[in-house]
Amino acid sequence: MTRQTRGDPGKIWTLEVSGIAKNYGATCALRNASLRLRPGKVHALLGENGAGKSTLVKIVVGAIQPDRGRIALNGVPTLFAGVRQAIAAGVIPIYQHLSLFPHLSVLENLSAFAIAGAAGLRARPALVPRATARAWLDAVGLGCDLDLPVERLSVGERQLVEIARGLGQRCTLLVLDEPTAALTHDETDRLFGVVRRLCAEGTAVLFISHKFDEIEALADDVTVLRDGVAVIDAEPLASLSRAELVRAMLGDMVEPGDRALPQPGGPVLTATGLRLGPADAAADITVRAGEIVGLAGLVGSGALELAAALAGARPVAAGTLAVRGEALPAGDRVRAVAAGVGYVPADRHAEGLFGPLAALQNASSSTVALFSRGGLLRPGGEAAALMPWLRRLNLHPFQPERPAAGFSGGNQQKLLLSRNLAVPDLRVLVVLEPTRGVDIAARETIHDALVEAAGRGVAVVVASSDLDEVMALSHRILVVRHGSLDGELPRGTGRAALMDRLAGRRAA
Amino acid sequence: MSARLLRRSADGLRAAGSVLPVPFRVAPLCLILAVAVFAATAPRFLSLGNAANIGAQVWVLALLAIGQMFVLATRGFDISVGAVAALSSVCAAMACNGWGLPGLAAGALAGLLCGLINGALVGMLGLQPVVATLGSLIAVRGLSLLITGDGQVVPLDAASAVTRLGFEPMPVLPAASWAALVLAVGAALLVGRSLAGRRILMAGSNPEAVALVGVDTRRVQLWAYGLCGLFAGLAGVLMTVRAGSGLPTEGAGMELQAIAAAVIGGTALSGGIASVAAVVIGAAFIQVLLTGLNLQGVSPFVAQIAVGVVIIASGLLETLLRSLPSFHSQSRTRT
Amino acid sequence: MMALTGARPRRFSGRLNPPAAVWVVLLLFCVFALAVPRFASAGNLENLLRVGSILGIAACGQTIVLILGGIEFSFGASAALASVVTVLALPSAGVAGGFAAGATAVLLVGLVNGTLVARFSLPPFLVTLGMLMVAGGGAAVLAGGLPIDAPPSDAFSWPARGRVAGIPVPILAAAASFALLHLLLAHTRAGRLWYLVGANGTAARLSGITVWRSVLAGYLLAGAFCALAAVILTSRVASGQPGLAPNLPFETIAACAVGGIPLAGGQGRAVQTLCGVLVIAMLNNAVVLLNLPVAYQQLMIAAVILGAVLLQQAPRLLLLLPVRPARQPEEERS
Amino acid sequence: QDKAIGFAIPNLASSFWISAVYGAEQEARAAGVTLVKLNAGGDANSSQQIAQIQDLAQRGVAAIIVGATNGDAVRAVVEQAVGRGIPVVGISSPPNSDRLSATVSADHYDMGRLQARCLAQAIGGKGEVAMMAGPTGQAWSDLRAKGFRETLAKEAPGVTVVAESRLADNRNAALTTAEDWTQRFPELKGVYAATDDMAAGVVAAMKAAGRMPAVRVSASNFSPTAQQLLKDRELACTSIQQVVAQGRAAFTQALAAAAKKPVEAKVVLPALLVTSDTLGEVDLSSVVAPADYRP
Ligand SMILES: Nc1ncnc2c1ncn2[C@@H]1O[C@H](COP(=O)(O)OP(=O)(O)OP(=O)(O)O)[C@@H](O)[C@H]1O
Ligand SMILES: Nc1ncnc2c1ncn2[C@@H]1O[C@H](COP(=O)(O)OP(=O)(O)OP(=O)(O)O)[C@@H](O)[C@H]1O
Ligand SMILES: [Mg+2]
Ligand SMILES: [Mg+2]
């Protein structure tokens, strides 16, 4: 095998994985995956949505068992029977989907590995000392109350808790599965600082991300998975161009095009005196037909909440919404949908997906009325209405009857988008984190779809923690700080200027 | 006098409210209300004797509810507890006849065994809790009949010695009630202060994540159901102690009362939160309500309606408490 | 591959697959037919179906509630309430009026359940448990705790004893109920909304679905199915019975579970419920025909229910057997 | 003046106990004494009854009448009450204690015996019968069934018991089981029913299967249901107790014991057999509470 001949035979890899296969029933998640990590180096694992990255990660940390294949840790053949053994061996996972316990406190969540790992019938729960916990949170820059239940934290803060928990462990191998998906730039930078420090101490890091900037900033080596097979196997990152990587991932080049945005028309969505909480300042927002307005803010700034309020998905303390001059009660999604306001929530799993239901049924949930007459579903009507959208968005695998829970994250996101795009008289589309955890091909597809919607005359609001995305898509960017608007930036504003404004620094 | 009492209890409640999580405020509130109403209408209700009486009676239901709480906290539930208590009561009685007083422990053991079987069905074989425990409910009832010659009670040879534990006030409460109290404290420590308890709460709070951080979900469920069975078994032992005999057909409908007590006691049906104290108070509330209404000469059928209404009202009360402004003041945190 | 638009899509493969419970039904039927005396006689099968019909109709209601992510414990009590109300209303309202009054009582219970769950977001578990006591207590209060007999009449006994074209009315009613349930679930908007709401209530709300209306409708319809079952039951016992069918909720839940419907919400098909009902009905009949002592009857019922559910999971359980490190293919080293 | 007497009842959803309470309440009203009635809510609720007897003792009633859910189970708590100086009178299913002031008993065994004689005669002394024997583990149903079985064995050896069902006292369940019997036992000649409500279920099943005059049904108790069935000649007979009279007697004894007056330690009121022909001769006032009585 060619794979064996490459690499240095005398060398001890921190992690050496070969020939891994994993099937879920008829779905083949991994066919023949391999991975070789050097100590003290960051190894990027790339692949499009559904390529099998998360599955491979879960196998490495013992959360699931492979059908076949070998894993060696520091040269010793190892197959963890459970995460507990992996943690004990210093293999620390930070998961893509939050694995926190909402009812339990931050401290208890930080102690989850310790609680899981403590042996025997110990009377005391193995809580991490408070000072240690504080230090872990400080490392990621989170300053929240240790006794607060995690359900009271925002998504970004939860992500930080999850990261802090992983970074706090004693580790020989750190596995980061899309840790930055919900993080801002500052937070990402801070995370990278910690990761580099760990590397300097000899820890090997497996890093999954769909963001090339981050990969180039952090990684030393790279493996690319395609359809469960390693098509680039532990090559130095420096030896590969971005184009080569993308081709390896997708089989084809994707042009991250500079899109021409449509010309905005008259006002469609107007929000007056919108206050999220009684203490927040009022915000007035107008979005015009064909206009894409970006909402940008740091984690906890309230950008996502404000966007949700614009879609009627969140109750507000004060303020009114109107679509084309027609008043809309705030916080009433039913009326909002009837008025043509689409919404893609940030938390795909909790607020978007109908897990056990078919992809097609997920896509059609906002338009059931369209293909039913007299309360009866028109046979074939649903498929006729939605199938073109699923095709247009390139659902993969194209199996509309498969339960939504079985699709990869990017494709789940496409389902949520198609749900809204299919609304025939869509006037407003509010999208939160449009491409969180989505690969670059899907990201381009989703961006195209948003611009196209604007081209149809839809007023689009995009709230994202991914600044590149906001900058690429928006006619103008509204800066959100402390739950309300703090100025507006035109298209073409540089990233540095944007960052400054988000952090509250105004140009002199 | 009752007005002052009300005012004072309201003050106490406000103080307690600031420390107790919302769901755990419902049971105390209900209990105080019920006691106030009965005290106002029945002169002898507020006596030390009556309090001791209730303190002695509440424990069968309370132990069942505590057991139920462990399972509810993992997002399961167990409808076999009444049947398991009956079987345990019989086992305790038979073993006690054979080996004397220590034989009573056999009841707890039998309960634990039934619970572990439930846990294995749910945790290892992946059955839905209702189905698994419905199956064991029927099977356990059958087993009770089988070992008792079609449901004959098993009188204790040493009945008078044993029942003394159940009735004679040691100080204030009989020995059996003190024992139950100790068990409840043990359960509280288990939930609040132990590894096992923390893992149970984790499993209920986020079932998908718990395996990902290295907790063996199947084992957690095994233990949660095992504990539920153990406490049902202990309730059965208590029944035996108070009845001086093993009661094979006892406890139909107890499972629903136990679940009601656990829920009134703030155990979230969606898992993840539990408090033994609140559950015991919930059980006391149901017991006070039933006894109080009965003693007032209210038709038992009307009393049944009242309990139903109160169960629903306790749910509404929780919703109400949740919507109070104090709860929401911190709900959005910002960095 | 499908054409881009218009063309009829492939039928959902999942819809056409018979549920695993079908095999359980067939297996159980064969075993009983061979092992239980007179089980397979036409008279007995008719008997079995007639009794099972009542369970089946109520189970249709339970199915809707389960799909909505809820659970119904109050069925037995509201059936009891219906029977008492029917018999009390009989002298003044006549047979039809009496049944209407009884059915109304069940619908009322459904309405209260639905309102509390839908509008006040109370856990269904808690609400229906409470209503179990309220309706059961109500029935006992109205009847004074005792059965009250209805004056015998052909009209009154028609729902339970009548025949149309030679087929017993309860069986026809059950067939109609299952057909209606299938229609509702697979082909109506209301049914689709139940699935969506049951699978993820928040997502449903954000999709613009009036969740409370869907939930309320679901509980009301469940009440309607229960009302039909209650009418047949009342006619069958020809009296108002405050303790009419205490096990009805558990039997309906067991039937759904045996049919393979998960209680988590968002899933379930009419045919699954049908299979579960058939299993329970055959089982209840067989234990009587076998003439076993009650202890063994109960052990057998428990074994069959658990066995039926486990049997359907057998493939999954086999797949989940842990892969031992020892089984790693060593030849890859070469 | 403020004297109260407690009555611990196992199950108020039963015509038997309603009639007993009726009798006791009649006497109580006449004596100007409060009757505190506590209902355990079913024969399988001994724990509840134990708590209720404790409550009565705690409340300081002058005497307690106990119809036990189970005689052994309530023994300890009853003796506890007696120890506190509260006299206890047992009724129908008395606590299994020798410290009772008095017992007023119905003879359940005798009820079963009367049914056996009547049913054997009705089916001509031979053939198959089935027993709808009521719940297991309850004194009343166990004793009635025992009386029936033993009497048959002794006095009618030609009659064989082919099935015995131990369901709860529930008409619908009895109906279903009896329907299954019509399939299973084509030669069935008679059915013993432990209560009149179950008998009504059996009669309905036999009628629907067209087996009615061929299969004879016997019952116990004397609710309006049973009276109607007898009137329609659908029941061979029913064995009854003078329940109201028992209630009265129990109250009288309790009152006497409370006043430390002499009591009649053992009151036995014999069971009676009623057939369609003797229906008119029964003195209803000592047997059953009026239909509109609500406890
Ligand atoms: N538990 C499961 N059951 C069924 N299919 C699964 C399961 N887990 C993963 N899959 C499937 O396996 C494939 C690989 O998924 P995986 O999550 O590993 O992809 P990924 O590379 O992490 O994608 P993403 O970039 O979206 O995170 C996908 O097609 C997915 O649908
Ligand atoms: N038991 C399961 N059955 C079916 N599908 C599952 C199951 N478990 C997970 N999945 C789905 O398979 C996919 C792969 O799971 P995984 O946890 O690796 O997430 P992912 O693909 O990396 O998701 P994402 O990219 O959202 O952010 C997910 O979409 C997940 O919802
Ligand atoms: Mg992934
Ligand atoms: Mg994925």
Short mmCIF file of C-alpha atoms in Angstrom, two decimals, chain D residues 2 180 224 253 271:
data_model
loop_
_atom_site.label_atom_id
_atom_site.label_comp_id
_atom_site.label_asym_id
_atom_site.label_seq_id
_atom_site.Cartn_x
_atom_site.Cartn_y
_atom_site.Cartn_z
CA ASP D 2 -69.88 15.89 70.57
CA ASP D 180 -64.49 -16.23 26.02
CA PRO D 224 -81.12 -3.35 42.28
CA GLN D 253 -72.48 -2.58 69.76
CA ALA D 271 -77.10 -15.53 54.95
#
